[in-house]
Short mmCIF file of C-alpha atoms in Angstrom, two decimals:
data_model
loop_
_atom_site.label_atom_id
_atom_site.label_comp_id
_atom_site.label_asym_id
_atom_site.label_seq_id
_atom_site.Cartn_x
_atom_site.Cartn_y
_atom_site.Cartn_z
CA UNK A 1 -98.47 112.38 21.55
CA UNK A 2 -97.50 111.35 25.18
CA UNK A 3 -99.78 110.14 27.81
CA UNK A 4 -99.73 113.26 29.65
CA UNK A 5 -100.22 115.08 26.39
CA UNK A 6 -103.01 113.47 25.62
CA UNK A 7 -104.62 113.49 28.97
CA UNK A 8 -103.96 117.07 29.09
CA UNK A 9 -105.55 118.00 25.63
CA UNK A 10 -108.70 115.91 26.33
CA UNK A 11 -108.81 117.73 29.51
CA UNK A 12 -108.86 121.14 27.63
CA UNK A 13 -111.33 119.56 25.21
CA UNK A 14 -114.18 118.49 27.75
CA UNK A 15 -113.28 121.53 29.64
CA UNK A 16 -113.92 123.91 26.36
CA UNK A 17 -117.26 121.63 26.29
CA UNK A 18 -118.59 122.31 29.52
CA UNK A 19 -117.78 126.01 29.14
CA UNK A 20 -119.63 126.20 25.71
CA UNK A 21 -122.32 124.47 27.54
CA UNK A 22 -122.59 126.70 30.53
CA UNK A 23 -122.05 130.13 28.52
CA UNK A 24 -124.70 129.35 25.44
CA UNK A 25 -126.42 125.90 25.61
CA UNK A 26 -127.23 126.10 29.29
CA UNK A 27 -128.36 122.18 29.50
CA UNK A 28 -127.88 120.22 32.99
CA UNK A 29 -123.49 120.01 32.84
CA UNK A 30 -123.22 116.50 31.81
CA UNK A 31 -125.84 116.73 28.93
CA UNK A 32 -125.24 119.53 27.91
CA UNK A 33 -121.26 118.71 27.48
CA UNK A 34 -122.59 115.89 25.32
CA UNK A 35 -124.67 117.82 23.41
CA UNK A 36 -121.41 120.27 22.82
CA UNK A 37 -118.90 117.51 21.59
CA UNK A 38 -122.23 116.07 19.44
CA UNK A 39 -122.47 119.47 17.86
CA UNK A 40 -119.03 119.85 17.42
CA UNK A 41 -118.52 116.81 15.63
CA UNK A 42 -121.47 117.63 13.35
CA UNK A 43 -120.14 121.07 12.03
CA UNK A 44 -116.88 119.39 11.90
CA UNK A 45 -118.50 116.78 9.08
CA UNK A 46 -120.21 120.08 7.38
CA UNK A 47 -117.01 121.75 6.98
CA UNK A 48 -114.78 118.51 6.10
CA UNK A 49 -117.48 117.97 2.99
CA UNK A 50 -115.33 121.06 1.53
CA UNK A 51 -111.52 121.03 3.85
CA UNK A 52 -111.24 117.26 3.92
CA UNK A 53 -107.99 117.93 5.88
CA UNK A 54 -110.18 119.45 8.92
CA UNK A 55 -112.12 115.98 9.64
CA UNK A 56 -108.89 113.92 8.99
CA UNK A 57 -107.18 115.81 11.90
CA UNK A 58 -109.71 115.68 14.08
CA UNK A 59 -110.25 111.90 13.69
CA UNK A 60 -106.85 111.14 13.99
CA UNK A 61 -107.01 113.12 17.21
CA UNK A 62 -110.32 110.99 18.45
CA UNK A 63 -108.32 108.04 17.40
CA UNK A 64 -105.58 107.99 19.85
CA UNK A 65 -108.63 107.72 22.36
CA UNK A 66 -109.36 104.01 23.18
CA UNK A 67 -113.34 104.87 24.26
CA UNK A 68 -113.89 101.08 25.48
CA UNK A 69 -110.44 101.02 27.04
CA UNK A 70 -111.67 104.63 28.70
CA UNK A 71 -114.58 103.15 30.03
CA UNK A 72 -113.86 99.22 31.01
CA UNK A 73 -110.06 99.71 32.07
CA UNK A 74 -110.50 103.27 33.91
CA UNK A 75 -114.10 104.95 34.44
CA UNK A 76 -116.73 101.90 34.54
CA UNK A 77 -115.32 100.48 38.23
CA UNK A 78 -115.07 104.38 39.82
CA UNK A 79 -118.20 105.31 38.57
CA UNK A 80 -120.45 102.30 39.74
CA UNK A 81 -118.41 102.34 43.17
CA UNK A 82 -119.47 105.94 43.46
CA UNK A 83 -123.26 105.24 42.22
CA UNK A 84 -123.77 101.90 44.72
CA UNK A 85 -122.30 104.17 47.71
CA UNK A 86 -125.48 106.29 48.10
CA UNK A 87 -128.07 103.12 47.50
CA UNK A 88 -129.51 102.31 50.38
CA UNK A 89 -129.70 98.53 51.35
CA UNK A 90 -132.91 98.25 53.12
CA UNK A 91 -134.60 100.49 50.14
CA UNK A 92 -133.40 97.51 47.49
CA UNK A 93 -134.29 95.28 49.93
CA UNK A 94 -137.94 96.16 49.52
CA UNK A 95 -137.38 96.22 46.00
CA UNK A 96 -135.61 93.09 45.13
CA UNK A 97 -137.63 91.03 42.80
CA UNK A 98 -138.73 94.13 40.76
CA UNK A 99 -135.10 94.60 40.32
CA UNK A 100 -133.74 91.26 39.88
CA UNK A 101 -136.35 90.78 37.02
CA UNK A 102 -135.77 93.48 35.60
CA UNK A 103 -132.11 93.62 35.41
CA UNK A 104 -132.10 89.65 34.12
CA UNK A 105 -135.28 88.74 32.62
CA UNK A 106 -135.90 92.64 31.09
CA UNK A 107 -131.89 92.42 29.72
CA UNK A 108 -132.90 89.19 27.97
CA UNK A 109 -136.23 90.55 26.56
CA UNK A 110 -134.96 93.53 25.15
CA UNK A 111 -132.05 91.77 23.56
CA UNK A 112 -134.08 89.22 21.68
CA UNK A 113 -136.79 92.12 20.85
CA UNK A 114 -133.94 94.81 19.38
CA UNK A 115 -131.99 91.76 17.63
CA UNK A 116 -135.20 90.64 15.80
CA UNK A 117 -136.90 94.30 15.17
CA UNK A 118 -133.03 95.66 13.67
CA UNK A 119 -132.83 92.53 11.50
CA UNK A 120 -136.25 92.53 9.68
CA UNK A 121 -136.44 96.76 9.88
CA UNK A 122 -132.53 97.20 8.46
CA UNK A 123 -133.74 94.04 5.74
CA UNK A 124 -136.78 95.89 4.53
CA UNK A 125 -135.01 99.70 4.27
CA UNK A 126 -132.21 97.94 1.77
CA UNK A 127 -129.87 97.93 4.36
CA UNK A 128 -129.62 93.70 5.72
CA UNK A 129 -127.29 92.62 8.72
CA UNK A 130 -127.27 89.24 9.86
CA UNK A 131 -129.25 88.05 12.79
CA UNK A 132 -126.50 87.32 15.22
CA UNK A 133 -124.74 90.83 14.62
CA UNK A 134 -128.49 92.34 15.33
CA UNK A 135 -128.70 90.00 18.77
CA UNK A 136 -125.18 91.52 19.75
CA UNK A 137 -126.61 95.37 19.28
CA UNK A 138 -129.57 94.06 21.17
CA UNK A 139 -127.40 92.69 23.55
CA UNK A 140 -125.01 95.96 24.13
CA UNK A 141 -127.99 99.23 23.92
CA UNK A 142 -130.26 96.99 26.29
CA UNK A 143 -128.88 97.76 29.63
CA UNK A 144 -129.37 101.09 30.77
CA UNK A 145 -126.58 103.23 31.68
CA UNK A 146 -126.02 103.59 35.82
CA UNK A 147 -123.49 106.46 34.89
CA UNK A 148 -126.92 108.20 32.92
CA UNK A 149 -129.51 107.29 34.85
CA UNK A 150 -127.98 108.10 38.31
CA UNK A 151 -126.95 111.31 37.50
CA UNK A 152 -129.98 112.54 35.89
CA UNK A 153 -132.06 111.02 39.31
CA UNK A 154 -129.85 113.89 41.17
CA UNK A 155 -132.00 116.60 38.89
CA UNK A 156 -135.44 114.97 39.01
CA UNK A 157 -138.03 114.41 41.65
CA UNK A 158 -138.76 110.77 41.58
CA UNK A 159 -140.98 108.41 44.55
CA UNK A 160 -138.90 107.06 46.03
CA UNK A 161 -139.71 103.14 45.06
CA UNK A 162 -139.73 104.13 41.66
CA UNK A 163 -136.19 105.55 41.94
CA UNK A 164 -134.78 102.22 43.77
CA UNK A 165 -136.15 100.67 40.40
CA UNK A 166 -134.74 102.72 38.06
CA UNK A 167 -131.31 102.96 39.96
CA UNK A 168 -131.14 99.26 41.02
CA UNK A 169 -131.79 98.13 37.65
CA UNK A 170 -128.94 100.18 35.99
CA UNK A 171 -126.67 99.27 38.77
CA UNK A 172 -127.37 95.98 38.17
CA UNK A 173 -128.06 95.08 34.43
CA UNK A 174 -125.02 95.86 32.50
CA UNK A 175 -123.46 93.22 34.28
CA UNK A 176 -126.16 90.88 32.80
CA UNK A 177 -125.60 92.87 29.06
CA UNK A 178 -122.27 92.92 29.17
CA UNK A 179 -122.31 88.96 30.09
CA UNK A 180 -125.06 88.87 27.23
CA UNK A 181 -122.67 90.93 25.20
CA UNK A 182 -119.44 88.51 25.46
CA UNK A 183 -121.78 85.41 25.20
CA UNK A 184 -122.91 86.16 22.08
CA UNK A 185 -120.05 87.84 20.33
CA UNK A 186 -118.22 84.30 21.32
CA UNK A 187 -121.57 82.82 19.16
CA UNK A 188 -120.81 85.23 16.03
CA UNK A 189 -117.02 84.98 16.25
CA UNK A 190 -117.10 81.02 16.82
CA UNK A 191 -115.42 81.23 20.12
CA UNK A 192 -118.40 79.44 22.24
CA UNK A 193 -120.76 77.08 21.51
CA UNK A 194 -124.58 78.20 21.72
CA UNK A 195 -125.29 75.27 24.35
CA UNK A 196 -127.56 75.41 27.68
CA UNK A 197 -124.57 74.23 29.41
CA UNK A 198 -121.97 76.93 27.90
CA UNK A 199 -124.98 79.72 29.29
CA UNK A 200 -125.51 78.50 32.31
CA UNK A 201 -121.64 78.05 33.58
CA UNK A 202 -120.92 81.93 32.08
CA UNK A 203 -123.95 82.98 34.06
CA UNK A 204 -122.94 81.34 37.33
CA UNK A 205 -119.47 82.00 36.85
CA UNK A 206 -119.93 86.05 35.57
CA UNK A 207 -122.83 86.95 37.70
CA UNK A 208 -122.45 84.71 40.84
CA UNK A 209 -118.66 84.82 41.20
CA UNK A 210 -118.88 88.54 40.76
CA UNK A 211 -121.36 89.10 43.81
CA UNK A 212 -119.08 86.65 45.61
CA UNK A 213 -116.19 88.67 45.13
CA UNK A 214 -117.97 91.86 45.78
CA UNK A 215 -119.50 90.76 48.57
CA UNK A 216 -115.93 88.90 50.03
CA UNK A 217 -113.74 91.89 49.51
CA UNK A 218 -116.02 94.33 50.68
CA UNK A 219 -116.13 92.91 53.62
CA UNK A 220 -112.51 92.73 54.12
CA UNK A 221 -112.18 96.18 53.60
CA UNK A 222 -115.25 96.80 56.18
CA UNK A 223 -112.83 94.94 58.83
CA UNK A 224 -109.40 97.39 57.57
CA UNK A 225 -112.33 100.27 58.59
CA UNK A 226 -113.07 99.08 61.30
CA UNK A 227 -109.49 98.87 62.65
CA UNK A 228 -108.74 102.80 61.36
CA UNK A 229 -109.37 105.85 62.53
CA UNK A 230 -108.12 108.18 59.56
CA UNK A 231 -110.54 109.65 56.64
CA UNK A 232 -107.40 109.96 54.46
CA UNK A 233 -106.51 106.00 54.95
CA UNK A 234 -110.33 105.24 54.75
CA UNK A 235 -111.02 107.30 51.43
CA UNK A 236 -107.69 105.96 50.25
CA UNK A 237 -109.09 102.10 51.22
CA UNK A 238 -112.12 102.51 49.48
CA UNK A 239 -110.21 104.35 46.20
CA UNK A 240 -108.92 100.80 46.18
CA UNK A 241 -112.07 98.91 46.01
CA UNK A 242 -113.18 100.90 43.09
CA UNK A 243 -109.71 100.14 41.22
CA UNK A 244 -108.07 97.60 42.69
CA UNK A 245 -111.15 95.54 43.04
CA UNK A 246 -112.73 96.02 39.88
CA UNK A 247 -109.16 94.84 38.23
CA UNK A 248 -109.02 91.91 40.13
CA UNK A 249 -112.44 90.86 39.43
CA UNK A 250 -111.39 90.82 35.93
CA UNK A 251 -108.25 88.75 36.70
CA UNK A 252 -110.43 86.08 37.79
CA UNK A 253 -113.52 86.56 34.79
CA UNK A 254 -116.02 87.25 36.98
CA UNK A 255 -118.21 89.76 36.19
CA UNK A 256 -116.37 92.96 37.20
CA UNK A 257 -119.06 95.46 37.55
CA UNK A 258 -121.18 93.31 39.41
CA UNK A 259 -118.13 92.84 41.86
CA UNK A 260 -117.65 96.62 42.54
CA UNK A 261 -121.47 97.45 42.68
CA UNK A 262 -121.42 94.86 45.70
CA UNK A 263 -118.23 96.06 47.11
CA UNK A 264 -120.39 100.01 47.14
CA UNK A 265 -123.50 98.70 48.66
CA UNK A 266 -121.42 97.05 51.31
CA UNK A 267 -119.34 100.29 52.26
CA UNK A 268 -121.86 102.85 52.08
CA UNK A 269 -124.31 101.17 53.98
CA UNK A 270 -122.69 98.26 56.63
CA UNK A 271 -119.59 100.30 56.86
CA UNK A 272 -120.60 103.68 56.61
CA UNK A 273 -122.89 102.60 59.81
CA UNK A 274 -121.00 100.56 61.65
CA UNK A 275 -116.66 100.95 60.62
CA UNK A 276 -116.90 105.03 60.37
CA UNK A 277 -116.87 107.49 62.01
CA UNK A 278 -119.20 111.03 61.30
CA UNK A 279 -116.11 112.82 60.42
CA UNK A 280 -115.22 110.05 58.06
CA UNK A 281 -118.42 109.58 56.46
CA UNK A 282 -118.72 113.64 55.77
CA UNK A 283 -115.16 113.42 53.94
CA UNK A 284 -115.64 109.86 52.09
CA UNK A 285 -118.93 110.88 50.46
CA UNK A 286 -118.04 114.62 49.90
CA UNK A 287 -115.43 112.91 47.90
CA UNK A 288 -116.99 110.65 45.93
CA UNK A 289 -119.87 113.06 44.82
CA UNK A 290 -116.97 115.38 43.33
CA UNK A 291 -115.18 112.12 41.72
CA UNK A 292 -118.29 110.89 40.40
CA UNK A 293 -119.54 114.78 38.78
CA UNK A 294 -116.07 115.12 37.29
CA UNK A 295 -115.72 111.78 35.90
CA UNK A 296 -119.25 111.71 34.65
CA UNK A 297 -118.29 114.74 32.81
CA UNK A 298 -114.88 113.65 31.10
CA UNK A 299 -117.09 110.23 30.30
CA UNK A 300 -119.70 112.24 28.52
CA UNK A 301 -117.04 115.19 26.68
CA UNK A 302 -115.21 112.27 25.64
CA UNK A 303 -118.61 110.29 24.06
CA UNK A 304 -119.70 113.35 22.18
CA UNK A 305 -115.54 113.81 21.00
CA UNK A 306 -115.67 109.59 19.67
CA UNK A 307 -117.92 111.01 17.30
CA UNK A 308 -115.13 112.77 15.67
CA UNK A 309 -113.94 109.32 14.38
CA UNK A 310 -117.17 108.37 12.71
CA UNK A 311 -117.20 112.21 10.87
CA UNK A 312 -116.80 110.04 7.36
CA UNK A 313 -118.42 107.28 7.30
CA UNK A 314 -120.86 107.02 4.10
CA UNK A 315 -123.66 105.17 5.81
CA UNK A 316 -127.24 105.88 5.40
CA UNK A 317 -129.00 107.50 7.75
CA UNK A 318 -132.74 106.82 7.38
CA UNK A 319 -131.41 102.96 8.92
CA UNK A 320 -129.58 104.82 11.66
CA UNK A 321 -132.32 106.74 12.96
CA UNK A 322 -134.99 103.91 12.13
CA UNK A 323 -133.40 102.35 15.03
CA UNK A 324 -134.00 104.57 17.79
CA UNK A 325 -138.30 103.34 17.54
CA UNK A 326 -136.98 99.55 17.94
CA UNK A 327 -135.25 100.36 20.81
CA UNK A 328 -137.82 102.27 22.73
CA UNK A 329 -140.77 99.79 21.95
CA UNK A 330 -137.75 96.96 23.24
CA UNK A 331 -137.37 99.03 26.38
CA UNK A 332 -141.54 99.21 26.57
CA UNK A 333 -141.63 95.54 26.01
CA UNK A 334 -138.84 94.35 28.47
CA UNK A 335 -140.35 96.19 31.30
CA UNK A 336 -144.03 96.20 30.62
CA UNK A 337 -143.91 92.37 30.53
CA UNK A 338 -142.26 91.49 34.39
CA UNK A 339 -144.82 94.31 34.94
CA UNK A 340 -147.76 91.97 34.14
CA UNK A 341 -145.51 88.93 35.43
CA UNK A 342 -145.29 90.58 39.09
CA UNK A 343 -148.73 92.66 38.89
CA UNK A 344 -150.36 89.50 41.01
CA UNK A 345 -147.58 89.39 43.36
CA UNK A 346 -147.03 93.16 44.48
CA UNK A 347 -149.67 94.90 46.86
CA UNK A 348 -148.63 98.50 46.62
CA UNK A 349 -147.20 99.26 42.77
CA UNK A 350 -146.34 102.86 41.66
CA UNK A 351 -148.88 104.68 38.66
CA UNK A 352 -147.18 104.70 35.51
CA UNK A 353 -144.44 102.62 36.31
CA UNK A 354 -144.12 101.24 33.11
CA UNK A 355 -144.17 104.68 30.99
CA UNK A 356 -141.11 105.99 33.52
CA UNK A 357 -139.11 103.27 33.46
CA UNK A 358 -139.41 103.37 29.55
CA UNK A 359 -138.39 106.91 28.80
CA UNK A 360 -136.11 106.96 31.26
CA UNK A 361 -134.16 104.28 30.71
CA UNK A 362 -131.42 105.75 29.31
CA UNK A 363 -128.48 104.39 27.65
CA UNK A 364 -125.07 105.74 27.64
CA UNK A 365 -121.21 105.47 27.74
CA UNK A 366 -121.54 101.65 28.51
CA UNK A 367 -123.37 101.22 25.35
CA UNK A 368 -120.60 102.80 22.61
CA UNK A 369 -117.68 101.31 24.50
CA UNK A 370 -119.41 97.67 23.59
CA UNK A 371 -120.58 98.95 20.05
CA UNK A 372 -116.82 100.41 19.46
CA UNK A 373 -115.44 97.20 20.82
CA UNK A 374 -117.80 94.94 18.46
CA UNK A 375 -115.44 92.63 16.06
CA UNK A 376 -114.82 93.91 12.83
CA UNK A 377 -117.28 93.17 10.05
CA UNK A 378 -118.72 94.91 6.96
CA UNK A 379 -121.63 96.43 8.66
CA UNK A 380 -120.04 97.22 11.98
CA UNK A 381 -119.98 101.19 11.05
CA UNK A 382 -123.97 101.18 10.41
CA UNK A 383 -124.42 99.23 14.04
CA UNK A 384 -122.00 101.76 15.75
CA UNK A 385 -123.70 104.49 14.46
CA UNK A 386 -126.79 103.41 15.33
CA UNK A 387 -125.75 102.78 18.65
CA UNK A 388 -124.39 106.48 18.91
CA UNK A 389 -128.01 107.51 17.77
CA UNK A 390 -130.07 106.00 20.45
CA UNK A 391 -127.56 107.22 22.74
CA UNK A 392 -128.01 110.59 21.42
CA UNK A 393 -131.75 110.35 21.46
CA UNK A 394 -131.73 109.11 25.36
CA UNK A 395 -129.10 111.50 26.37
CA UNK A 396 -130.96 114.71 24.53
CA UNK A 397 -134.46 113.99 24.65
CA UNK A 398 -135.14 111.61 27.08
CA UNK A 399 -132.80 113.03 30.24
CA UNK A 400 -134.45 116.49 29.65
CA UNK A 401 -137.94 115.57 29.16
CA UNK A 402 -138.02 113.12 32.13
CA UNK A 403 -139.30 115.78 34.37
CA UNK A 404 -141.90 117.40 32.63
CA UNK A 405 -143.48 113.85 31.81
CA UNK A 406 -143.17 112.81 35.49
CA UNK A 407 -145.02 116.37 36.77
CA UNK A 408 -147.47 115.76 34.09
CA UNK A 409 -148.30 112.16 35.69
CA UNK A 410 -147.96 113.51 38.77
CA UNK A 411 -145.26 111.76 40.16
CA UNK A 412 -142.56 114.64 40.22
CA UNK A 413 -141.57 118.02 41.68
#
C-alpha cells in the first residue's frame, strides 16, 4: 500500500468512526470516535475466535500504521502548538508553582507509585514483571495527555484556576514523562547508567535546553511577525514553529515538546498582542481550532484502530484491568501530596482540587505511542495492554463523567 493509499484509507476509517459516532453512539466527537474504533476492534476479536482470517487482515492493516511514529514524528508538535496558543501567560503566571510541582515532582511520584503497585499487584495475580519494566509503565501512563485533557476542558465548565492547573500541567508534564520515559528505558536496556550525575545532565539538557529553544525561536518568529503584514505568511510562519521547530528540537535532544509548548505560549500571547494584527489574529486562531479538532480526531480514530493489532494476544485480563485502580490511586497520590506540600504556602486554593485533578487527569495518545514504542521483552504485550486499558478507562469514563462530578461539587456549569 502507498503512502497516499494508506493516508487515504485511514482517512475513510476515522471518518466511518466519527459518523458511527454521530448517527448511534452520540458521545462528544473525539470520544466517541474512540469509543467506535474500541468497539470495532472488540467485535472484530469476537468474530476472529471463529474466521481467524478476519482479525489477521485487519491487523495487518493496523500494522502498516507506525502509532508512535504518528504521534512523535507528525501529531505531538501540531497539537501542543495548537493547545499552548490559547493559554494565557499571565493566568500560568499566577499559577506557576502549582504547575511546576505538579508537572515534575507529581510525574516523579506517580512513576515510582505505578512502578511499585504493578510489580507487587501483577506478582501476587500469577502474572510477575520485573521492577524496572513496571517503573517504565509508571513512567509512560503518568503524564496526562494535553491532547485529552484540553479538548475535553472545551466541553466542561471549569474555575478558571483550576483549569490553568489542569491544562498547564498536561502541557507541561509529558515532557518530564517522556524524559522519565527515555531515562529509564536507557536503565532496563543498559544504555545509561542509573547515576545522580547521568539524571541531572538529561534533566538540564531535555527540560532546560528545550525551554531555551522554545523560548529562542519563538521569539525569532515574534520579530518575522512583526515585520509582516499578511495572515497567509503569518499562519504559514507559525505552521513552521509547530513542525519545523518541534523537528529541530529533536535534532539537537532537547526535549521537543517542551520546545514547541514554549514556542505557543510565546505566539499566542506576546505576539498575538503585540506582532498581529486583529485581522490576523481572527484567521491564525480560527485556524488552529479547526487543525487542532481534526487532528485530535484522526489521533483518537487511529488509537481505537491500534487496537486492531493487539485483537490476538492471549494475555489475561483480570492483570490488565487490575491496573486501571493502581493508576488512579498513583494519580490521587501524585497530586494530593504537592497539595499538602503547598497547602501552607497558597492563600486562596480551589475546593476539591485534589478529587478534579484526579479524575480528570486523563491519559491518552501520548501514553500508547510510549507503551507501543517500549523495547521488546516477554511481557511487553501484558504492559501494552494495560496501558490501552487505563487509556480506555480515562477516555470513556473519566472524560464523560467529569462534568457531572464537578456540578455535583459545585464547581461546574
Amino acid at each position: 500500500m502507498s503512502t497516499l493509499e494508506l493516508i487515504g484509507a485511514l482517512a475513510a476509517a476515522v471518518a466511518i468512526l466519527g459518523f458511527i459516532n454521530y448517527r448511534f453512539i452520540r458521545l462528544p466527537d473525539i470520544i466517541g470516535i474512540t469509543a467506535a474504533g474500541s468497539v470495532i476492534a472488540l467485535v472484530l476479536a469476537l468474530v476472529g475466535r471463529h474466521v481467524p482470517s478476519v482479525v489477521t487482515w485487519a491487523s495487518a492493516f493496523a500494522a502498516q500504521v507506525d502509532f508512535s511514529q504518528v504521534v512523535f514524528q507528525g501529531f505531538l508538535g501540531v497539537l501542543l502548538f495548537a493547545g499552548s496558543l490559547h493559554i494565557d501567560i499571565a493566568q500560568l503566571e499566577r499559577q506557576k508553582w502549582q504547575i511546576l510541582i505538579l508537572s515534575t515532582i507529581g510525574v516523579l511520584i506517580s512513576t515510582v507509585v505505578v512502578g511499585y503497585g504493578a510489580f507487587w499487584l501483577l506478582s501476587a495475580l500469577g502474572e510477575p514483571v520485573a521492577l524496572k519494566w513496571c517503573l517504565l509503565l509508571g513512567a509512560l501512563i503518568s503524564p496526562t495527555d494535553p491532547i485529552a485533557v484540553l479538548s475535553v476542558l472545551k466541553t466542561v465548565g471549569v474555575p478558571k484556576a483550576l483549569e490553568m492547573d489542569i491544562a498547564g500541567e498536561s502541557l507541561f508534564n509529558d515532557g518530564m514523562g517522556v524524559v522519565a520515559y527515555v531515562f529509564l528505558a536507557g536503565i532496563a536496556t543498559g544504555t545509561v547508567q542509573p547515576t545522580w550525575t547521568g539524571v541531572a545532565s538529561l534533566l538540564a539538557i531535555e527540560i532546560l535546553g528545550g525551554v531555551a529553544l522554545g523560548l529562542v525561536v519563538g521569539y525569532g518568529a515574534f520579530w518575522m511577525l512583526k515585520g509582516l503584514d499578511s495572515y497567509a505568511v503569518e499562519i504559514l510562519v507559525t505552521i513552521a514553529l509547530a513542525t519545523g521547530g518541534y523537528a529541530l528540537a529533536q535534532r539537537l535532544h532537547v526535549s521537543a515538546p517542551l520546545a514547541v509548548v514554549v514556542m505557543g505560549l510565546v505566539i499566542g500571547n506576546h505576539g498575538a498582542q503585540h506582532a498581529m494584527s486583529a485581522n490576523t489574529r481572527k484567521h491564525l486562531f480560527q485556524f488552529w481550532e479547526l487543525v487542532d479538532e481534526i487532528l485530535n480526531l484522526m489521533l483518537f480514530g487511529l488509537m481505537g484502530l491500534t487496537l486492531l493489532m493487539l485483537t490476538r494476544t492471549e494475555e489475561p485480563w483480570l492483570p490488565v484491568i487490575a491496573l486501571i485502580p493502581v493508576v488512579l490511586l498513583a494519580r490521587f497520590v501524585s497530586v494530593g501530596a504537592p497539595a499538602l506540600l503547598l497547602r501552607r504556602f497558597l492563600r486562596r486554593r480551589t475546593p476539591h482540587a485534589v478529587k478534579v485533578l484526579t479524575w480528570g487527569g486523563l491519559r491518552g495518545g501520548l501514553s500508547v505511542a510510549l507503551a507501543l514504542s517500549l523495547p521488546q521483552f516477554e511481557e511487553k504485550d501484558l504492559l501494552v495492554l494495560g496501558t490501552y486499558a487505563v487509556v480506555l478507562f480515562s477516555l470513556l469514563v473519566q472524560a464523560p463523567t467529569l462534568g457531572p462530578l464537578l456540578r455535583r461539587l459545585d464547581l461546574g456549569r
